[in-house]
mmCIF file of C-alpha atoms in Angstrom:
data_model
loop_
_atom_site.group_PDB
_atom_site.id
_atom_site.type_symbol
_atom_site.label_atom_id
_atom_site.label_comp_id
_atom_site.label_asym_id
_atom_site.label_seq_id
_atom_site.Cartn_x
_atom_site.Cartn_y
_atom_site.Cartn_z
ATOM 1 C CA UNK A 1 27.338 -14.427 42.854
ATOM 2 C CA UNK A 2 26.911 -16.433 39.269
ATOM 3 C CA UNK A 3 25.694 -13.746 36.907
ATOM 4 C CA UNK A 4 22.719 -15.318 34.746
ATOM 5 C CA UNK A 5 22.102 -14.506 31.454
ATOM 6 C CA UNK A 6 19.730 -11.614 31.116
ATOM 7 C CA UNK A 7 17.068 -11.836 28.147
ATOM 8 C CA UNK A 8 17.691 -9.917 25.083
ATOM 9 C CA UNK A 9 15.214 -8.087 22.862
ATOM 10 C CA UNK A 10 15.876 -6.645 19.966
ATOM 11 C CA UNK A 11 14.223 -3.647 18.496
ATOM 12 C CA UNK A 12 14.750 -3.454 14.685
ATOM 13 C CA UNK A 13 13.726 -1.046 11.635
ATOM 14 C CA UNK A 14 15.210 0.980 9.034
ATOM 15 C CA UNK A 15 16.722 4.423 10.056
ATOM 16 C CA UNK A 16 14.027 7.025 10.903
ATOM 17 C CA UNK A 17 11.415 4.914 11.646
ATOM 18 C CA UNK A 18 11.282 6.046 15.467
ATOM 19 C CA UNK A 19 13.531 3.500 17.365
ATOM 20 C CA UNK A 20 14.685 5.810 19.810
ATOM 21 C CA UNK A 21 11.509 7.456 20.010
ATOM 22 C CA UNK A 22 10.198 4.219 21.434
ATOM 23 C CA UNK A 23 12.342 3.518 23.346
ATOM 24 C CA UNK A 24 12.392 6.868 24.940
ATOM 25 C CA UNK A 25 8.574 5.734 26.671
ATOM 26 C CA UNK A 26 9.012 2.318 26.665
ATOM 27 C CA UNK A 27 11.701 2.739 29.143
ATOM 28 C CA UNK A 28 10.055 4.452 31.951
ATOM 29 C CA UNK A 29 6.836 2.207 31.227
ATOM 30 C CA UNK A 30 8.207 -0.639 32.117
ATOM 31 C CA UNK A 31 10.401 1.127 34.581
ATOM 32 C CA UNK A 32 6.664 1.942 36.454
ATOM 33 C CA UNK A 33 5.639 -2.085 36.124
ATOM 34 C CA UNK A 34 9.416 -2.722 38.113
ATOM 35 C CA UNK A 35 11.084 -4.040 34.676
ATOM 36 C CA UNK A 36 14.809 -2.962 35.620
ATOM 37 C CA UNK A 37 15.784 -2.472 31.541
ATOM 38 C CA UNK A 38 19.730 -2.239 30.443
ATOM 39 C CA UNK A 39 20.037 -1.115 26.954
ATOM 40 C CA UNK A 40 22.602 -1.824 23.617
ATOM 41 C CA UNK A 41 22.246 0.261 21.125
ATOM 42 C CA UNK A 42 24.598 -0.195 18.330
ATOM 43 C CA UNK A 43 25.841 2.729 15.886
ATOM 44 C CA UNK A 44 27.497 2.745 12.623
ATOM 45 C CA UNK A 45 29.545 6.382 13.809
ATOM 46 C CA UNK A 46 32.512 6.454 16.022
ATOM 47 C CA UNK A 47 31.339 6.687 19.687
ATOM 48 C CA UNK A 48 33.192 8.893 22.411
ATOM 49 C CA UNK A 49 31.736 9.578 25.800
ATOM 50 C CA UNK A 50 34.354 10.917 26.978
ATOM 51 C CA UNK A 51 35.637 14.804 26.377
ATOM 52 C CA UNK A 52 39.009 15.803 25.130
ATOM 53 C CA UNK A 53 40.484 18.013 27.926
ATOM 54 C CA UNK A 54 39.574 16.108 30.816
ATOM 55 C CA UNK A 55 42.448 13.638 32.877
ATOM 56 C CA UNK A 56 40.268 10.501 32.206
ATOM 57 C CA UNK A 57 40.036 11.311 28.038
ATOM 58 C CA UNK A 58 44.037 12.398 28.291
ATOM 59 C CA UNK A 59 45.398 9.178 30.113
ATOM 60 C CA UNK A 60 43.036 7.110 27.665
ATOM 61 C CA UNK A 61 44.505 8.494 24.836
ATOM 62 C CA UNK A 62 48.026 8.089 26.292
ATOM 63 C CA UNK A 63 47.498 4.099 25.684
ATOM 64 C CA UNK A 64 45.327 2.858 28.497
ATOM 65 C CA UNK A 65 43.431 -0.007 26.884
ATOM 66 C CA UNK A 66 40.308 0.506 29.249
ATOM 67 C CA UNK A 67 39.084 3.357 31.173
ATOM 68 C CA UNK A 68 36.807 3.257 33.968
ATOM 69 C CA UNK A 69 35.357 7.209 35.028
ATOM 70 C CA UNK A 70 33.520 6.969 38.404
ATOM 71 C CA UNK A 71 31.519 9.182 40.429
ATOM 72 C CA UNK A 72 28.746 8.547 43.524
ATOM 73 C CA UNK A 73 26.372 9.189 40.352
ATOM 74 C CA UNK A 74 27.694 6.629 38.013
ATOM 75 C CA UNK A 75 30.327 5.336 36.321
ATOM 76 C CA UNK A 76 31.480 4.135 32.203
ATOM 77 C CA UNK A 77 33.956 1.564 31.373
ATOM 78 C CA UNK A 78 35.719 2.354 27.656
ATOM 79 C CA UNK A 79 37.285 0.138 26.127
ATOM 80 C CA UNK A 80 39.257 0.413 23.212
ATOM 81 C CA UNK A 81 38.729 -2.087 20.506
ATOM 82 C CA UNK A 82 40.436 -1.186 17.067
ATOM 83 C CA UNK A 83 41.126 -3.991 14.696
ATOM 84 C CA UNK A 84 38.825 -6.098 16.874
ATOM 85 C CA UNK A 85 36.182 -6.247 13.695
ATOM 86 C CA UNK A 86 32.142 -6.400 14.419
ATOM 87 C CA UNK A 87 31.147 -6.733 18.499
ATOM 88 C CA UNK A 88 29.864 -9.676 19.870
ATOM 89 C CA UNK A 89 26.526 -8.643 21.317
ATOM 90 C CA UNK A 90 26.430 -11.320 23.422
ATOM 91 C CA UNK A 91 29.835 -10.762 24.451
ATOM 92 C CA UNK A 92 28.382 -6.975 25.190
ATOM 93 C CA UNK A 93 25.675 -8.191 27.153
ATOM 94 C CA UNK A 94 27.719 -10.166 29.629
ATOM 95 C CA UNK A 95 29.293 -6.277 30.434
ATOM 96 C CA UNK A 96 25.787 -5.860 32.361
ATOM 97 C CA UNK A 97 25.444 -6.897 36.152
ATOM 98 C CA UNK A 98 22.239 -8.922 35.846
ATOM 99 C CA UNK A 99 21.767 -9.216 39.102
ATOM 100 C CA UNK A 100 20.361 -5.411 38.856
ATOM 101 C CA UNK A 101 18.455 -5.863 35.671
ATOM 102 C CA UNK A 102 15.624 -8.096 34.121
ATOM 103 C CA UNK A 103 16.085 -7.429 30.563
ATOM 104 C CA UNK A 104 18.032 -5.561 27.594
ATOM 105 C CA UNK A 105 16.795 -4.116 25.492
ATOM 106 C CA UNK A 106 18.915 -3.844 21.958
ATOM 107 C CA UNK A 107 18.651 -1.089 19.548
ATOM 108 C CA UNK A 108 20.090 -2.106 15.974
ATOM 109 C CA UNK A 109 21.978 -5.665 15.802
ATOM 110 C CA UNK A 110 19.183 -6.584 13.567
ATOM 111 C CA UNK A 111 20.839 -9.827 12.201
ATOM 112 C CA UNK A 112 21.269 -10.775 15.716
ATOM 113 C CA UNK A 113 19.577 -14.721 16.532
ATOM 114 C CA UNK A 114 17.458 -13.139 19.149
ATOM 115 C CA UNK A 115 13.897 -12.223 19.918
ATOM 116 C CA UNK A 116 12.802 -8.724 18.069
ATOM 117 C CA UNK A 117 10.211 -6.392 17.556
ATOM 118 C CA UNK A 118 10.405 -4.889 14.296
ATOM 119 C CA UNK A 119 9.191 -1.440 14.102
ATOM 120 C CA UNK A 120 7.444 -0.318 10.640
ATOM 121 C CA UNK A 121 6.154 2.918 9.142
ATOM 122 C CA UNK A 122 3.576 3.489 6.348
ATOM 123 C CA UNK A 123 5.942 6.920 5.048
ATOM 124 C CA UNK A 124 9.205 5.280 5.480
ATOM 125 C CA UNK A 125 7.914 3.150 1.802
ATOM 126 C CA UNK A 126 11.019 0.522 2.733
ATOM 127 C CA UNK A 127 9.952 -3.258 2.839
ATOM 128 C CA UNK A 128 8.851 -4.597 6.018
ATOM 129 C CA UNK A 129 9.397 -7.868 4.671
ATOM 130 C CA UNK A 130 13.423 -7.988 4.535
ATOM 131 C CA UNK A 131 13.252 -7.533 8.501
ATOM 132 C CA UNK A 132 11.027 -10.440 9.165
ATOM 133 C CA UNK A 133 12.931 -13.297 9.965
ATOM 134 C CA UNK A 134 12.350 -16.826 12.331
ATOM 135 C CA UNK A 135 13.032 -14.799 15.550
ATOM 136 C CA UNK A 136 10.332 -11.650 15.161
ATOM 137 C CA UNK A 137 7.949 -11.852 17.849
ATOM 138 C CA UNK A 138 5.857 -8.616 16.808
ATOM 139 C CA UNK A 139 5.442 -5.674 14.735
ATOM 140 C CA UNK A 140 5.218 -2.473 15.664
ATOM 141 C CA UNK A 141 3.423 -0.315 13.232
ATOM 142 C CA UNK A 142 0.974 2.297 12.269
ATOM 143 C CA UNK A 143 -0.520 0.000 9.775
ATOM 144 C CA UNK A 144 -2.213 -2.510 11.835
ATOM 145 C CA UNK A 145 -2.945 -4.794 8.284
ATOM 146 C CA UNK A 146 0.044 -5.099 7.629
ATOM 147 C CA UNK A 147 0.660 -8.962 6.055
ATOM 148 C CA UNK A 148 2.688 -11.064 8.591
ATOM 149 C CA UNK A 149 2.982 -14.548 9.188
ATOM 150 C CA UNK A 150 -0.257 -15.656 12.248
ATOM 151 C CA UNK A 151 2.774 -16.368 14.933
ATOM 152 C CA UNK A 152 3.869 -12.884 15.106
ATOM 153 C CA UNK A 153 1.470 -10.452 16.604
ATOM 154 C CA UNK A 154 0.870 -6.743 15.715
ATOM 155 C CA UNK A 155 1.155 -3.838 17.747
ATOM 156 C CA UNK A 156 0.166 -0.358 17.110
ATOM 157 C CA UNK A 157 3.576 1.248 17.072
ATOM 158 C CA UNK A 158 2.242 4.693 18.356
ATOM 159 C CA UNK A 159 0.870 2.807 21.764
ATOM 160 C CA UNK A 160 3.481 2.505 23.634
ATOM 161 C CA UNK A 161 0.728 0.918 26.248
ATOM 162 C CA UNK A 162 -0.243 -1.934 23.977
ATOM 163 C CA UNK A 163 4.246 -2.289 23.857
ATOM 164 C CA UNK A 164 4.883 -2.375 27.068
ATOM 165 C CA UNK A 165 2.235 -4.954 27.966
ATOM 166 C CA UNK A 166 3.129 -7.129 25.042
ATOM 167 C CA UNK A 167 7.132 -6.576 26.642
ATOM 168 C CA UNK A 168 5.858 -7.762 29.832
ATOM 169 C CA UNK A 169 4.337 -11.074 28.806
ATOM 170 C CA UNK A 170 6.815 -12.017 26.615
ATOM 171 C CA UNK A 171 9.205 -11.536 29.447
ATOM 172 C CA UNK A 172 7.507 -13.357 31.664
ATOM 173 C CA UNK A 173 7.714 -15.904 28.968
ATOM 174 C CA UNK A 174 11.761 -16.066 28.934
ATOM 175 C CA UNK A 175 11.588 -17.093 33.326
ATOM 176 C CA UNK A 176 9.150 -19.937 32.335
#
């Protein structure tokens, strides 16, 4: 079967303004509409999920250029990429079987040419403007005046309701 290309949105802000956080209900909200979600989320720090000791982190380390640990419960594919520069997200997403998801959702990639929500907070005092760009579809904040161009909407970031529903219709808008 053809794997098609599973839409992308992007969930951007500065660090500490509660992208995780978000994510953490918007998940299982959408999960409860039938919204099968993959995530990306992209990380300036060195990223291991595997543990030193065990066979699978021992033969990787002997040389094995990818990895694949499996059990009934799941299973993660490493692969080792030094030298290889900045990923490709949409070389990442193509990793994902989309024939068992609708959507990913992407955490970070925030210069990324697709679809975002851009998540702002009041406290955080950094400039909401230098993360509106041509592909922001909404804003997520708890400043619900905040000054934005008519075409994107605003969402109250601490609804994760008002989120989710906005999620839904603008995925129904990427199988139109």
């Amino acid at each position: 079967m053809i794997n098609k290309q599973i839409p992308l949105l992007g969930i951007v802000a500065y660090s500490g303004t509660g992208k995780t956080t978000l994510l953490k209900q918007l998940i299982p909200y959408l999960r409860q509409r039938g919204i099968r979600t993959g995530l990306i989320k992209h990380t300036h720090h060195d990223v291991d999920v595997d543990t030193p000791g065990k066979d699978s982190f021992e033969l990787r380390k002997a040389g094995a250029d990818q990895t694949m640990v499996a059990s009934n419960n799941r299973w993660a594919l490493m692969t080792e990429t030094p030298g290889q520069g900045e990923l490709s997200l949409e070389y990442l997403a193509t990793r994902f079987d989309s024939n068992n998801l609708d959507m990913i959702l992407v955490e970070g990639f925030k210069h990324e040419e697709i679809d975002k929500i851009v998540l702002h907070r009041q406290e955080t005092s950094k400039s909401l403007e230098s993360l509106i760009n041509i592909h922001v579809v909404a804003v997520a904040s708890d400043d619900l005046f905040v000054p934005v161009s008519q075409a994107i909407s605003i969402l109250n970031i601490n609804e994760v309701d008002e989120v989710g529903e906005f999620v839904i219709q603008w995925l129904k808008s990427q199988q139109n």
